[in-house]
PDB file of C-alpha atoms and ligand atoms in Angstrom:
ATOM      1  CA  MET A  19       1.040 -56.476  83.622  1.00  0.00           C
ATOM      2  CA  SER A  20       3.242 -59.350  84.995  1.00  0.00           C
ATOM      3  CA  GLN A  21       6.355 -58.210  83.099  1.00  0.00           C
ATOM      4  CA  GLU A  22       9.172 -56.702  84.997  1.00  0.00           C
ATOM      5  CA  ASN A  23      11.244 -53.745  84.007  1.00  0.00           C
ATOM      6  CA  HIS A  24      14.136 -56.096  83.386  1.00  0.00           C
ATOM      7  CA  ASP A  25      12.135 -57.767  80.496  1.00  0.00           C
ATOM      8  CA  LEU A  26      10.993 -54.299  79.165  1.00  0.00           C
ATOM      9  CA  PHE A  27      14.780 -53.257  78.818  1.00  0.00           C
ATOM     10  CA  GLN A  28      14.854 -55.945  76.033  1.00  0.00           C
ATOM     11  CA  ASP A  29      12.329 -53.834  74.000  1.00  0.00           C
ATOM     12  CA  ILE A  30      14.748 -50.942  73.627  1.00  0.00           C
ATOM     13  CA  ASP A  31      16.260 -50.211  70.249  1.00  0.00           C
ATOM     14  CA  ARG A  32      18.386 -47.489  71.489  1.00  0.00           C
ATOM     15  CA  ILE A  33      18.636 -44.690  74.090  1.00  0.00           C
ATOM     16  CA  LEU A  34      18.105 -41.281  72.614  1.00  0.00           C
ATOM     17  CA  ILE A  35      18.721 -39.008  75.649  1.00  0.00           C
ATOM     18  CA  ASP A  36      20.300 -40.582  78.824  1.00  0.00           C
ATOM     19  CA  GLY A  37      19.422 -39.693  82.437  1.00  0.00           C
ATOM     20  CA  PRO A  38      22.478 -37.354  83.082  1.00  0.00           C
ATOM     21  CA  GLN A  39      21.786 -35.337  79.812  1.00  0.00           C
ATOM     22  CA  ILE A  40      18.165 -34.987  81.009  1.00  0.00           C
ATOM     23  CA  GLN A  41      19.162 -33.726  84.276  1.00  0.00           C
ATOM     24  CA  GLU A  42      21.732 -31.462  82.943  1.00  0.00           C
ATOM     25  CA  ARG A  43      19.210 -29.872  80.662  1.00  0.00           C
ATOM     26  CA  ILE A  44      16.797 -29.471  83.543  1.00  0.00           C
ATOM     27  CA  VAL A  45      19.265 -27.425  85.356  1.00  0.00           C
ATOM     28  CA  GLY A  46      19.315 -24.964  82.359  1.00  0.00           C
ATOM     29  CA  LEU A  47      15.567 -24.980  82.036  1.00  0.00           C
ATOM     30  CA  ALA A  48      15.113 -24.160  85.778  1.00  0.00           C
ATOM     31  CA  ALA A  49      17.616 -21.372  85.595  1.00  0.00           C
ATOM     32  CA  ALA A  50      15.841 -19.851  82.658  1.00  0.00           C
ATOM     33  CA  ILE A  51      12.429 -20.039  84.362  1.00  0.00           C
ATOM     34  CA  ASP A  52      13.787 -18.751  87.765  1.00  0.00           C
ATOM     35  CA  ALA A  53      15.248 -15.637  85.747  1.00  0.00           C
ATOM     36  CA  ASP A  54      12.195 -15.010  83.913  1.00  0.00           C
ATOM     37  CA  TYR A  55       9.772 -15.251  86.783  1.00  0.00           C
ATOM     38  CA  ALA A  56      12.199 -13.493  89.211  1.00  0.00           C
ATOM     39  CA  ASP A  57       9.785 -10.424  89.589  1.00  0.00           C
ATOM     40  CA  LYS A  58       6.547 -12.527  89.438  1.00  0.00           C
ATOM     41  CA  ASP A  59       4.852 -13.928  92.533  1.00  0.00           C
ATOM     42  CA  ASP A  60       2.468 -16.703  92.476  1.00  0.00           C
ATOM     43  CA  LEU A  61       3.993 -19.147  89.756  1.00  0.00           C
ATOM     44  CA  LEU A  62       1.816 -22.122  89.360  1.00  0.00           C
ATOM     45  CA  LEU A  63       3.117 -25.266  87.530  1.00  0.00           C
ATOM     46  CA  ILE A  64       0.432 -27.347  85.887  1.00  0.00           C
ATOM     47  CA  CYS A  65       1.589 -30.781  85.298  1.00  0.00           C
ATOM     48  CA  VAL A  66      -0.173 -32.588  82.316  1.00  0.00           C
ATOM     49  CA  LEU A  67      -0.878 -36.185  83.365  1.00  0.00           C
ATOM     50  CA  LYS A  68       0.120 -38.851  82.974  1.00  0.00           C
ATOM     51  CA  GLY A  69       3.273 -38.157  80.763  1.00  0.00           C
ATOM     52  CA  GLY A  70       4.425 -35.060  82.601  1.00  0.00           C
ATOM     53  CA  TYR A  71       4.755 -36.490  86.150  1.00  0.00           C
ATOM     54  CA  VAL A  72       8.531 -37.417  86.062  1.00  0.00           C
ATOM     55  CA  PHE A  73       9.585 -34.132  84.336  1.00  0.00           C
ATOM     56  CA  LEU A  74       7.382 -32.063  86.680  1.00  0.00           C
ATOM     57  CA  SER A  75       8.918 -33.868  89.651  1.00  0.00           C
ATOM     58  CA  ASP A  76      12.692 -33.060  88.649  1.00  0.00           C
ATOM     59  CA  LEU A  77      11.771 -29.636  87.273  1.00  0.00           C
ATOM     60  CA  SER A  78       9.953 -28.596  90.480  1.00  0.00           C
ATOM     61  CA  ARG A  79      12.920 -29.809  92.650  1.00  0.00           C
ATOM     62  CA  THR A  80      15.454 -27.972  90.629  1.00  0.00           C
ATOM     63  CA  LEU A  81      13.481 -24.542  90.596  1.00  0.00           C
ATOM     64  CA  GLN A  82      14.656 -21.976  93.122  1.00  0.00           C
ATOM     65  CA  ARG A  83      11.690 -19.757  92.896  1.00  0.00           C
ATOM     66  CA  PRO A  84       8.671 -20.608  95.245  1.00  0.00           C
ATOM     67  CA  HIS A  85       5.868 -22.162  93.320  1.00  0.00           C
ATOM     68  CA  HIS A  86       2.622 -23.980  93.533  1.00  0.00           C
ATOM     69  CA  LEU A  87       1.632 -27.170  91.729  1.00  0.00           C
ATOM     70  CA  ASP A  88      -1.560 -28.490  90.112  1.00  0.00           C
ATOM     71  CA  PHE A  89      -2.448 -31.431  87.941  1.00  0.00           C
ATOM     72  CA  MET A  90      -4.488 -31.899  84.974  1.00  0.00           C
ATOM     73  CA  GLY A  91      -5.504 -35.362  83.437  1.00  0.00           C
ATOM     74  CA  ILE A  92      -5.601 -35.115  79.636  1.00  0.00           C
ATOM     75  CA  SER A  93      -6.230 -37.910  77.224  1.00  0.00           C
ATOM     76  CA  SER A  94      -5.346 -37.522  73.450  1.00  0.00           C
ATOM     77  CA  TYR A  95      -4.128 -40.841  72.259  1.00  0.00           C
ATOM     78  CA  GLY A  96      -5.784 -44.389  72.282  1.00  0.00           C
ATOM     79  CA  GLY A  97      -3.460 -47.237  72.524  1.00  0.00           C
ATOM     80  CA  GLY A  98      -1.639 -46.442  69.354  1.00  0.00           C
ATOM     81  CA  THR A  99       1.164 -44.008  68.523  1.00  0.00           C
ATOM     82  CA  THR A 100      -0.366 -41.262  66.506  1.00  0.00           C
ATOM     83  CA  SER A 101      -2.774 -38.438  67.564  1.00  0.00           C
ATOM     84  CA  SER A 102      -6.448 -38.465  66.832  1.00  0.00           C
ATOM     85  CA  GLY A 103      -6.544 -34.664  67.529  1.00  0.00           C
ATOM     86  CA  ALA A 104      -9.313 -35.261  69.913  1.00  0.00           C
ATOM     87  CA  VAL A 105      -8.423 -33.971  73.417  1.00  0.00           C
ATOM     88  CA  GLN A 106     -10.434 -34.760  76.589  1.00  0.00           C
ATOM     89  CA  ILE A 107      -9.940 -33.369  80.231  1.00  0.00           C
ATOM     90  CA  ILE A 108     -10.297 -36.485  82.405  1.00  0.00           C
ATOM     91  CA  MET A 109      -9.217 -34.570  85.533  1.00  0.00           C
ATOM     92  CA  ASP A 110      -9.472 -30.842  85.847  1.00  0.00           C
ATOM     93  CA  LEU A 111      -7.424 -28.448  88.070  1.00  0.00           C
ATOM     94  CA  LYS A 112      -8.345 -27.927  91.781  1.00  0.00           C
ATOM     95  CA  GLN A 113      -7.983 -24.241  91.762  1.00  0.00           C
ATOM     96  CA  PRO A 114      -9.002 -21.057  89.780  1.00  0.00           C
ATOM     97  CA  LEU A 115      -6.236 -19.594  87.461  1.00  0.00           C
ATOM     98  CA  ASN A 116      -7.398 -15.826  87.283  1.00  0.00           C
ATOM     99  CA  GLY A 117      -4.450 -13.567  88.226  1.00  0.00           C
ATOM    100  CA  ARG A 118      -1.920 -16.367  88.393  1.00  0.00           C
ATOM    101  CA  HIS A 119       1.292 -16.831  86.418  1.00  0.00           C
ATOM    102  CA  VAL A 120       0.691 -20.216  84.898  1.00  0.00           C
ATOM    103  CA  LEU A 121       3.401 -22.630  83.406  1.00  0.00           C
ATOM    104  CA  ILE A 122       2.214 -25.793  81.679  1.00  0.00           C
ATOM    105  CA  VAL A 123       4.661 -28.653  82.174  1.00  0.00           C
ATOM    106  CA  GLU A 124       4.309 -31.205  79.364  1.00  0.00           C
ATOM    107  CA  ASP A 125       6.301 -34.268  78.399  1.00  0.00           C
ATOM    108  CA  ILE A 126       6.287 -33.864  74.661  1.00  0.00           C
ATOM    109  CA  ILE A 127       4.706 -31.615  71.754  1.00  0.00           C
ATOM    110  CA  ASP A 128       4.098 -33.806  68.718  1.00  0.00           C
ATOM    111  CA  SER A 129       1.221 -32.644  66.450  1.00  0.00           C
ATOM    112  CA  GLY A 130       0.384 -29.760  68.815  1.00  0.00           C
ATOM    113  CA  HIS A 131      -3.389 -30.710  69.167  1.00  0.00           C
ATOM    114  CA  THR A 132      -3.125 -31.423  72.796  1.00  0.00           C
ATOM    115  CA  LEU A 133      -1.228 -28.096  73.891  1.00  0.00           C
ATOM    116  CA  SER A 134      -3.216 -25.984  71.395  1.00  0.00           C
ATOM    117  CA  TYR A 135      -6.412 -27.221  73.004  1.00  0.00           C
ATOM    118  CA  LEU A 136      -5.027 -26.909  76.485  1.00  0.00           C
ATOM    119  CA  ARG A 137      -3.818 -23.269  75.990  1.00  0.00           C
ATOM    120  CA  GLN A 138      -7.196 -22.096  74.659  1.00  0.00           C
ATOM    121  CA  ASN A 139      -8.910 -23.887  77.534  1.00  0.00           C
ATOM    122  CA  LEU A 140      -6.620 -22.424  80.337  1.00  0.00           C
ATOM    123  CA  LEU A 141      -6.579 -18.945  78.815  1.00  0.00           C
ATOM    124  CA  ALA A 142     -10.247 -18.706  79.083  1.00  0.00           C
ATOM    125  CA  ARG A 143      -9.761 -18.953  82.803  1.00  0.00           C
ATOM    126  CA  GLN A 144      -7.886 -15.628  82.648  1.00  0.00           C
ATOM    127  CA  PRO A 145      -4.385 -16.217  84.015  1.00  0.00           C
ATOM    128  CA  ALA A 146      -2.055 -13.314  84.543  1.00  0.00           C
ATOM    129  CA  SER A 147       0.255 -15.022  81.981  1.00  0.00           C
ATOM    130  CA  LEU A 148       0.420 -18.454  80.536  1.00  0.00           C
ATOM    131  CA  LYS A 149       3.555 -20.188  79.236  1.00  0.00           C
ATOM    132  CA  ILE A 150       4.530 -23.809  78.082  1.00  0.00           C
ATOM    133  CA  CYS A 151       7.561 -25.840  79.032  1.00  0.00           C
ATOM    134  CA  SER A 152       7.893 -29.105  77.230  1.00  0.00           C
ATOM    135  CA  LEU A 153      10.729 -31.640  77.883  1.00  0.00           C
ATOM    136  CA  LEU A 154      10.688 -32.861  74.317  1.00  0.00           C
ATOM    137  CA  ASN A 155       9.468 -31.285  71.028  1.00  0.00           C
ATOM    138  CA  LYS A 156       9.056 -33.169  67.534  1.00  0.00           C
ATOM    139  CA  PRO A 157       8.897 -30.040  65.177  1.00  0.00           C
ATOM    140  CA  SER A 158       8.649 -32.047  62.053  1.00  0.00           C
ATOM    141  CA  ARG A 159       5.364 -33.521  63.241  1.00  0.00           C
ATOM    142  CA  ARG A 160       3.583 -30.177  63.929  1.00  0.00           C
ATOM    143  CA  GLU A 161       0.071 -29.821  62.585  1.00  0.00           C
ATOM    144  CA  VAL A 162      -1.067 -26.918  64.750  1.00  0.00           C
ATOM    145  CA  ASP A 163       1.034 -23.990  65.322  1.00  0.00           C
ATOM    146  CA  VAL A 164       1.779 -23.639  69.218  1.00  0.00           C
ATOM    147  CA  THR A 165       4.391 -21.388  70.852  1.00  0.00           C
ATOM    148  CA  VAL A 166       6.500 -23.522  73.300  1.00  0.00           C
ATOM    149  CA  ASP A 167       8.497 -21.123  75.481  1.00  0.00           C
ATOM    150  CA  TYR A 168      10.768 -23.657  77.038  1.00  0.00           C
ATOM    151  CA  VAL A 169      11.964 -26.716  75.178  1.00  0.00           C
ATOM    152  CA  GLY A 170      14.294 -29.371  76.714  1.00  0.00           C
ATOM    153  CA  PHE A 171      15.334 -31.279  73.498  1.00  0.00           C
ATOM    154  CA  ASP A 172      14.161 -31.229  69.786  1.00  0.00           C
ATOM    155  CA  ILE A 173      13.953 -34.813  68.766  1.00  0.00           C
ATOM    156  CA  PRO A 174      13.535 -36.533  65.221  1.00  0.00           C
ATOM    157  CA  ASP A 175      10.166 -38.003  64.270  1.00  0.00           C
ATOM    158  CA  GLU A 176      10.327 -41.268  66.205  1.00  0.00           C
ATOM    159  CA  PHE A 177       8.037 -42.748  68.889  1.00  0.00           C
ATOM    160  CA  VAL A 178       9.955 -42.392  72.312  1.00  0.00           C
ATOM    161  CA  VAL A 179       9.209 -43.870  75.636  1.00  0.00           C
ATOM    162  CA  GLY A 180      10.628 -43.405  79.242  1.00  0.00           C
ATOM    163  CA  TYR A 181      10.978 -40.552  81.755  1.00  0.00           C
ATOM    164  CA  GLY A 182       7.216 -40.487  81.992  1.00  0.00           C
ATOM    165  CA  LEU A 183       6.343 -41.165  78.218  1.00  0.00           C
ATOM    166  CA  ASP A 184       4.593 -44.461  77.558  1.00  0.00           C
ATOM    167  CA  PHE A 185       3.606 -46.898  74.877  1.00  0.00           C
ATOM    168  CA  ASP A 186       0.463 -48.904  75.876  1.00  0.00           C
ATOM    169  CA  GLU A 187       0.895 -47.506  79.610  1.00  0.00           C
ATOM    170  CA  LEU A 188       4.382 -49.257  79.901  1.00  0.00           C
ATOM    171  CA  TYR A 189       7.954 -47.972  80.035  1.00  0.00           C
ATOM    172  CA  ARG A 190       7.086 -44.543  81.794  1.00  0.00           C
ATOM    173  CA  ASN A 191       9.592 -45.406  84.544  1.00  0.00           C
ATOM    174  CA  PHE A 192      12.633 -45.742  82.438  1.00  0.00           C
ATOM    175  CA  PRO A 193      15.027 -43.131  83.714  1.00  0.00           C
ATOM    176  CA  PHE A 194      16.004 -42.106  80.025  1.00  0.00           C
ATOM    177  CA  ILE A 195      14.387 -41.528  76.727  1.00  0.00           C
ATOM    178  CA  ALA A 196      14.555 -44.510  74.305  1.00  0.00           C
ATOM    179  CA  VAL A 197      13.232 -45.797  70.950  1.00  0.00           C
ATOM    180  CA  LEU A 198      11.657 -49.231  71.110  1.00  0.00           C
ATOM    181  CA  LYS A 199      12.218 -52.098  68.591  1.00  0.00           C
ATOM    182  CA  PRO A 200       9.883 -52.147  65.536  1.00  0.00           C
ATOM    183  CA  GLU A 201       8.612 -55.491  66.655  1.00  0.00           C
ATOM    184  CA  VAL A 202       7.030 -54.009  69.859  1.00  0.00           C
ATOM    185  CA  PHE A 203       4.513 -52.263  67.607  1.00  0.00           C
ATOM    186  CA  ALA A 204       4.009 -55.227  65.286  1.00  0.00           C
ATOM    187  CA  HIS A 205       0.543 -56.106  66.704  1.00  0.00           C
ATOM    188  CA  LEU A 206      -0.874 -52.680  65.913  1.00  0.00           C
ATOM    189  CA  ASN A 207      -2.293 -51.851  62.506  1.00  0.00           C
ATOM    190  CA  LEU A 208      -0.462 -48.609  62.098  1.00  0.00           C
TER     191      LEU A 208
HETATM  192  P1  IMP B   5       0.112 -33.995  70.250  1.00  0.00           P
HETATM  193  O1  IMP B   5      -1.271 -33.739  70.763  1.00  0.00           O
HETATM  194  O2  IMP B   5       0.030 -34.726  68.948  1.00  0.00           O
HETATM  195  O3  IMP B   5       1.039 -32.909  70.366  1.00  0.00           O
HETATM  196  O4  IMP B   5       0.563 -35.156  71.449  1.00  0.00           O
HETATM  197  C1  IMP B   5       0.801 -34.772  72.608  1.00  0.00           C
HETATM  198  C2  IMP B   5       0.761 -36.045  73.487  1.00  0.00           C
HETATM  199  O5  IMP B   5       0.773 -37.287  72.718  1.00  0.00           O
HETATM  200  C3  IMP B   5       1.934 -36.093  74.527  1.00  0.00           C
HETATM  201  O6  IMP B   5       1.590 -35.388  75.746  1.00  0.00           O
HETATM  202  C4  IMP B   5       2.072 -37.515  74.748  1.00  0.00           C
HETATM  203  O7  IMP B   5       1.219 -38.076  75.932  1.00  0.00           O
HETATM  204  C5  IMP B   5       1.611 -38.224  73.429  1.00  0.00           C
HETATM  205  N1  IMP B   5       2.806 -38.459  72.536  1.00  0.00           N
HETATM  206  C6  IMP B   5       3.288 -37.723  71.476  1.00  0.00           C
HETATM  207  N2  IMP B   5       4.481 -38.304  70.975  1.00  0.00           N
HETATM  208  C7  IMP B   5       4.810 -39.229  71.849  1.00  0.00           C
HETATM  209  C8  IMP B   5       5.931 -40.136  71.895  1.00  0.00           C
HETATM  210  O8  IMP B   5       6.835 -40.197  70.896  1.00  0.00           O
HETATM  211  N3  IMP B   5       5.870 -41.108  72.831  1.00  0.00           N
HETATM  212  C9  IMP B   5       4.866 -41.289  73.908  1.00  0.00           C
HETATM  213  N4  IMP B   5       4.014 -40.320  73.869  1.00  0.00           N
HETATM  214  C10 IMP B   5       3.846 -39.462  72.918  1.00  0.00           C
HETATM  215 MG1   MG B   6       1.351 -36.124  77.494  1.00  0.00          MG
END
């Protein structure tokens, strides 16, 4: 963990979505959410950790409607780049959901296993409503059908990092979404 970001930049193959593009899209998403929840009190954003932390932070600060926040730790991947389909809650919410208007804030929906599991799990807690907002969506990778109510960007089938998303717990703090050079994955038996 002694590498600096300066070195990590050398791992980038190309930038897929730059910082200003992300911010512009978040303004649009926040406007849509503000409008949809205009007549609803008690909006609760649930950030899915770790990947959702950067998006949640910017989305929350762009929303005009009052809202509460809570955090949930989910683990669906090992150190690799493909989903096992096995989802584990490693940190649960601090509050009950019954009667609340709940919006899940995710970094990316890929196979759909994580959000499908999370949706079922949270629905069982009887919220007044439950919707999903994901910054990124890889439609071509879907294995489980999940309705995503708000999507920032549809992206091609490529493993991306930055703006909260990691590979091997690195690159989360890049202020853009990037694709890494193939040699970065070379040590994995994919
Ligand atoms: P799913 O269960 O396959 O939909 O995967 C969801 C989770 O896998 C996301 O919340 C991410 O943490 C991780 N993930 C999926 N695709 C990527 C990617 O391209 N880069 C980084 N993480 C990813
Ligand atoms: Mg995630």
